[in-house]
XYZ file of C-alpha atoms in Angstrom:
407
model
C 0.000 0.000 0.000
C 2.826 2.468 0.920
C 4.710 1.662 -2.318
C 1.544 2.257 -4.337
C 1.060 5.573 -2.558
C 4.614 6.732 -3.403
C 4.241 5.708 -7.048
C 0.926 7.567 -7.311
C 2.378 10.810 -5.918
C 5.457 10.569 -8.143
C 3.325 9.976 -11.232
C 1.026 12.873 -10.369
C 3.967 15.244 -9.886
C 5.461 14.233 -13.209
C 2.197 14.903 -14.987
C 1.809 18.232 -13.254
C 5.323 19.273 -14.239
C 4.427 19.019 -17.916
C 1.000 20.613 -17.388
C -0.791 17.455 -18.424
C -2.983 17.052 -15.389
C -6.051 19.251 -14.759
C -4.421 22.431 -16.155
C -5.639 25.133 -18.494
C -3.789 26.606 -21.446
C -1.985 29.969 -21.271
C -2.790 33.005 -23.384
C 0.150 35.198 -24.366
C -0.391 38.963 -24.152
C 1.868 41.807 -25.317
C 1.168 44.226 -22.481
C 1.248 42.194 -19.292
C 1.865 43.343 -15.734
C 4.379 41.416 -13.678
C 5.778 41.477 -10.169
C 8.392 43.992 -11.403
C 6.249 46.263 -13.605
C 2.625 47.340 -14.083
C 1.245 47.860 -17.586
C -0.665 51.000 -18.624
C -2.377 50.836 -22.025
C -3.762 54.279 -23.038
C -5.954 52.713 -25.763
C -8.169 51.344 -22.978
C -8.756 54.842 -21.538
C -9.413 57.033 -24.587
C -13.025 57.648 -23.559
C -12.374 57.958 -19.836
C -12.699 61.437 -18.277
C -9.550 63.185 -17.061
C -7.710 62.443 -14.925
C -7.257 58.683 -15.261
C -6.377 57.238 -11.844
C -3.429 54.870 -11.777
C -2.110 53.157 -8.625
C 1.335 51.587 -8.623
C 3.295 49.885 -5.860
C 6.592 51.495 -4.895
C 9.737 49.859 -6.345
C 7.831 48.739 -9.438
C 8.309 50.089 -12.975
C 5.569 51.501 -15.192
C 5.220 49.969 -18.649
C 3.385 52.309 -21.053
C 2.282 50.471 -24.197
C 0.857 52.058 -27.360
C -0.691 48.752 -28.366
C -4.081 49.354 -30.003
C -3.131 52.827 -31.304
C -1.984 53.877 -34.814
C 1.629 52.993 -35.616
C 2.670 56.494 -36.711
C 2.031 58.158 -33.338
C 4.751 59.997 -31.463
C 3.872 60.360 -27.781
C 5.368 62.206 -24.839
C 4.934 61.338 -21.159
C 5.866 63.449 -18.161
C 4.952 66.039 -15.595
C 4.189 69.604 -16.591
C 7.343 70.943 -14.956
C 9.500 67.871 -15.521
C 11.420 66.128 -18.315
C 9.396 64.429 -21.058
C 9.927 60.862 -22.243
C 9.256 59.952 -25.888
C 7.371 56.888 -27.118
C 7.281 56.119 -30.848
C 4.784 53.902 -32.674
C 3.939 50.636 -30.942
C 7.153 50.651 -28.919
C 6.577 50.395 -25.189
C 8.265 52.694 -22.702
C 9.430 51.515 -19.301
C 10.048 54.043 -16.523
C 12.728 53.584 -13.851
C 11.558 52.123 -10.559
C 9.103 54.494 -8.943
C 8.951 55.811 -5.397
C 6.306 57.743 -3.496
C 7.912 61.048 -4.581
C 6.951 60.201 -8.168
C 3.252 60.542 -7.316
C 1.424 63.363 -9.088
C -0.272 64.487 -12.298
C 1.245 63.348 -15.583
C 0.333 64.178 -19.174
C 0.407 61.748 -22.082
C 0.191 63.567 -25.435
C 0.236 61.752 -28.753
C 0.711 63.388 -32.151
C 0.646 62.334 -35.788
C 2.329 64.592 -38.361
C 2.586 67.374 -35.740
C -1.162 67.196 -35.067
C -2.340 66.260 -31.573
C -4.490 63.132 -31.790
C -5.258 62.853 -28.092
C -4.021 64.063 -24.722
C -4.706 62.306 -21.462
C -4.027 63.403 -17.875
C -3.020 60.604 -15.503
C -3.185 60.861 -11.714
C -0.330 58.555 -10.741
C -0.367 57.421 -7.134
C 2.661 55.421 -5.997
C 1.642 53.464 -2.916
C 4.179 52.137 -0.434
C 3.997 49.752 2.500
C 4.793 51.304 5.868
C 8.440 51.242 6.822
C 9.335 49.175 9.874
C 8.641 51.593 12.764
C 11.697 53.032 14.498
C 11.137 52.671 18.245
C 12.946 55.020 20.615
C 12.638 56.336 24.157
C 11.296 59.848 24.766
C 11.066 62.155 27.818
C 13.978 60.311 29.424
C 15.098 63.383 31.357
C 11.722 64.017 33.001
C 12.425 63.317 36.658
C 8.880 62.753 37.902
C 7.233 60.882 35.023
C 7.882 57.604 33.266
C 9.487 57.864 29.824
C 7.478 57.364 26.646
C 7.977 54.919 23.796
C 8.025 56.688 20.441
C 7.536 55.030 17.048
C 8.041 56.689 13.640
C 7.088 55.172 10.284
C 6.909 56.317 6.665
C 4.501 55.152 3.977
C 2.211 56.183 1.155
C -0.503 56.863 2.070
C 0.745 58.012 5.474
C 0.458 55.227 8.046
C -1.544 55.090 11.228
C 0.408 53.712 14.199
C -1.242 51.468 16.748
C 0.096 50.089 20.028
C -0.336 46.613 21.497
C -2.090 48.139 24.536
C -3.957 51.208 23.240
C -4.484 54.025 25.736
C -6.122 57.443 25.771
C -2.715 58.792 26.754
C -1.199 57.734 23.407
C -0.104 60.725 21.327
C -0.069 60.985 17.533
C 1.638 63.539 15.283
C 1.845 63.790 11.494
C 5.361 64.944 10.600
C 4.824 65.319 6.838
C 2.756 63.820 3.986
C 4.353 60.389 4.471
C 5.654 60.258 8.043
C 3.648 59.495 11.176
C 4.766 59.513 14.799
C 3.083 58.041 17.860
C 4.059 57.964 21.545
C 2.838 55.756 24.391
C 3.656 55.917 28.093
C 5.925 53.103 29.260
C 3.901 52.799 32.469
C 1.177 51.107 30.407
C 3.699 48.324 29.690
C 5.216 47.903 33.153
C 4.183 44.246 33.279
C 4.303 43.297 29.617
C 6.210 43.771 26.405
C 5.315 46.483 23.902
C 4.795 46.528 20.155
C 3.908 49.313 17.727
C 2.471 48.616 14.278
C 2.256 51.005 11.320
C -0.610 50.300 8.922
C -1.878 51.701 5.622
C -3.723 50.372 2.552
C -0.613 48.479 1.405
C -0.002 46.499 4.580
C 1.388 46.535 8.086
C 4.866 46.508 9.663
C 5.611 46.126 13.361
C 8.464 46.684 15.822
C 8.703 44.855 19.122
C 10.418 46.155 22.254
C 13.392 43.996 23.299
C 11.924 43.286 26.720
C 13.242 40.775 29.271
C 11.266 39.578 32.309
C 13.687 38.631 35.081
C 10.845 37.268 37.209
C 11.444 34.036 35.294
C 14.812 32.378 34.710
C 13.938 30.927 31.307
C 13.407 32.905 28.119
C 9.767 33.595 27.263
C 8.398 32.989 23.727
C 8.258 36.730 22.969
C 11.816 37.385 24.236
C 14.432 37.514 21.481
C 18.019 36.280 21.646
C 19.314 38.319 18.689
C 18.528 41.617 16.970
C 19.667 42.830 13.542
C 19.533 46.601 13.067
C 20.762 49.121 10.500
C 23.260 51.906 11.315
C 21.764 55.194 12.643
C 18.579 53.509 13.852
C 17.529 53.722 17.526
C 17.604 50.700 19.839
C 15.664 50.211 23.073
C 16.386 47.325 25.470
C 14.571 46.795 28.757
C 14.575 44.360 31.664
C 12.144 44.308 34.579
C 11.533 42.552 37.885
C 8.759 42.771 40.474
C 10.785 43.552 43.603
C 13.053 46.214 45.062
C 16.301 44.629 43.859
C 18.498 46.490 41.411
C 19.231 45.395 37.845
C 22.244 46.354 35.717
C 23.012 46.254 31.997
C 26.330 45.047 30.626
C 27.774 45.403 27.108
C 30.269 42.655 26.274
C 30.821 42.110 29.996
C 31.332 45.789 30.877
C 28.810 47.377 33.249
C 27.054 50.365 31.684
C 26.938 53.561 33.756
C 23.548 54.533 35.155
C 23.223 57.869 33.419
C 21.861 59.462 30.271
C 23.748 62.746 30.327
C 26.157 62.837 27.398
C 26.376 59.047 27.177
C 26.265 57.066 23.956
C 24.187 54.424 25.741
C 21.550 55.874 28.045
C 20.673 53.807 31.146
C 17.299 54.870 32.522
C 15.667 53.421 35.645
C 11.933 53.581 36.244
C 9.331 52.006 38.491
C 5.587 51.529 38.386
C 3.864 50.006 41.433
C 5.824 46.719 41.922
C 7.637 46.672 38.586
C 11.242 47.889 38.542
C 12.485 48.583 35.005
C 15.909 49.427 33.569
C 16.259 50.677 29.998
C 19.333 50.679 27.759
C 18.688 53.185 24.974
C 20.875 54.089 21.996
C 19.646 56.990 19.854
C 21.696 56.088 16.779
C 23.528 52.767 16.595
C 26.927 52.277 14.961
C 29.217 49.281 14.517
C 30.638 50.054 17.978
C 27.326 48.943 19.447
C 27.668 45.391 18.126
C 27.883 42.716 20.775
C 26.090 41.036 23.652
C 23.907 43.017 26.045
C 23.122 41.307 29.351
C 20.748 42.358 32.104
C 21.573 40.949 35.553
C 19.648 40.882 38.806
C 20.105 38.691 41.923
C 21.832 35.841 40.134
C 19.515 35.913 37.136
C 20.470 37.209 33.737
C 19.185 37.372 30.169
C 21.125 38.382 27.066
C 20.584 39.559 23.514
C 23.110 39.675 20.657
C 22.920 42.929 18.679
C 24.141 42.958 15.072
C 24.527 46.389 13.455
C 24.886 46.029 9.700
C 24.274 48.064 6.573
C 24.144 44.836 4.560
C 20.805 43.402 3.519
C 19.917 39.723 3.377
C 17.092 37.638 1.970
C 16.413 33.911 2.143
C 13.302 31.771 1.800
C 12.189 28.177 2.217
C 9.536 26.727 -0.090
C 8.767 22.989 -0.530
C 9.629 21.556 -3.935
C 6.079 20.341 -4.477
C 2.550 20.281 -3.106
C -0.022 17.547 -3.793
C -3.552 18.611 -2.893
C -6.986 17.118 -3.397
C -8.935 20.374 -3.301
C -8.733 23.327 -5.673
C -8.984 25.845 -2.813
C -5.995 25.721 -0.490
C -2.881 27.662 0.558
C 0.800 27.666 -0.374
C 3.222 28.896 2.298
C 6.904 29.840 2.467
C 9.125 31.021 5.322
C 11.094 34.194 4.593
C 13.972 35.800 6.517
C 15.108 39.283 5.523
C 16.693 42.575 6.505
C 15.833 45.391 6.647
C 12.292 45.045 5.218
C 10.467 42.807 2.734
C 9.644 45.292 -0.026
C 7.994 43.113 -2.673
C 6.356 39.702 -2.407
C 4.323 38.133 -5.224
C 3.126 34.660 -6.195
C 3.086 33.835 -9.913
C 0.567 31.170 -10.996
C 1.054 28.750 -13.920
C -1.204 30.943 -16.090
C 1.132 33.928 -15.586
C -1.121 35.849 -13.196
C 0.401 37.605 -10.174
C -0.966 37.872 -6.633
C 0.441 39.799 -3.674
C 1.530 37.608 -0.786
C -0.576 37.292 2.325
C 1.789 38.263 5.154
C 1.841 37.780 8.909
C 0.572 41.049 10.315
C 2.738 41.245 13.437
C 5.940 39.519 12.268
C 9.036 41.597 13.024
C 12.021 39.853 11.362
C 10.830 36.564 9.851
C 7.434 35.798 8.423
C 5.332 33.241 6.626
C 4.057 34.417 3.248
C 1.053 32.679 1.734
C -1.019 32.296 -1.393
C -4.592 31.228 -0.631
C -7.352 30.526 -3.117
C -8.146 28.224 -6.050
C -4.952 26.482 -7.169
C -3.943 25.225 -10.602
C -1.703 22.313 -11.417
C 1.698 23.423 -12.622
C 4.659 25.534 -11.552
C 4.188 28.378 -9.053
C 6.877 30.984 -8.486
C 7.492 33.127 -5.400
C 9.131 36.487 -6.208
C 10.767 38.374 -3.325
C 12.734 41.571 -2.845
C 14.351 42.962 0.310
C 17.059 45.591 0.655
C 17.830 45.549 -3.071
C 18.215 41.752 -3.149
C 15.811 39.613 -5.178
C 15.004 35.920 -5.027
C 12.662 33.627 -6.946
C 11.651 30.202 -5.652
C 9.682 27.593 -7.585
C 7.332 24.793 -6.560
C 5.204 22.254 -8.426
C 1.541 22.073 -7.434
C -0.511 19.014 -8.327
C -4.273 19.330 -7.965
C -5.816 15.866 -8.149
C -8.984 15.871 -10.247
C -12.145 14.476 -8.718
C -12.437 11.749 -11.331
C -8.853 10.580 -10.705
C -8.815 7.561 -8.401
C -5.802 8.123 -6.216
C -4.801 7.296 -2.654
C -2.323 10.061 -1.809
């Protein structure tokens, strides 16, 4: 029975690999969007009122195709006060990768023998996922009040920042069109960790406080043993214990002075009812801040390794194949990255692209999914983080209902 089962799965995978099992044919198109570029075909918008709205994800290119228009057209694309790009005949034009600063009104004007055939205004909106919030410590020199956590994030549209324990004392400030700031009193997190999450229409990114509870000797599930951070970013570490004993922070075995005045690493003590907290705060990390940070109290200690690097990394794990008996299911891959996962798309066997479903509160590693009706054939996972790209492939075999199989 087991041998028959293995043979059946192997045969099904082989058939799927050549698209011979339960798969549909592909239709080739000239102007096709991909995970790297979105296609804009003016011929489809000739009768639309101005302006034509066009949304594009940041880091993607814009492909402008004159397919469906006369061959002798000469077109120009650009902003009113910016440089113009020429498009001739049925040749497509590809813009450089776009960022949120490229949002605005654009004009596409097409002429034939110096006579304007049509002119179309395009409202281009480049949307961008929130950046990973930068968490810092604020009001550290206020003698009679607990300090505040502060998180800052950028995005397009501008993000809203939420805290893991919302409070009426939380403060929000819009810095500019793309940047949001939010503060929360640390006293609201005297007995728990803290997390801030920035959210807009494109997704959500979160940052977790490196918090260590010395009331227990073992590491808790939400306590991290290593942190990777980019130069010039802030870093907040905290340990806490519910008694009157004193805790200290060490960096590579050297005790850190209990002061914030003029120090590279600020050590701030605070208390709230029974909880005694000690913060180690660095406003702007450099390579000198690499190493092991240890909080000690009454024979107990917990440590975290801090890695400051300007280098990005990206790696993913995706099974070589999936055999499923239902057409509605999920594919999943584990992705590790730094500093942020910018693009994530699944490509189906028919060439269609779908944005990944991401863990909402993941901070450094996440599971990315594709959920919905699946086709037999090869699926591709396209990823980009910190300028690095990676594509992984997997074979999906959807067993037809009329196929007798014991997988």
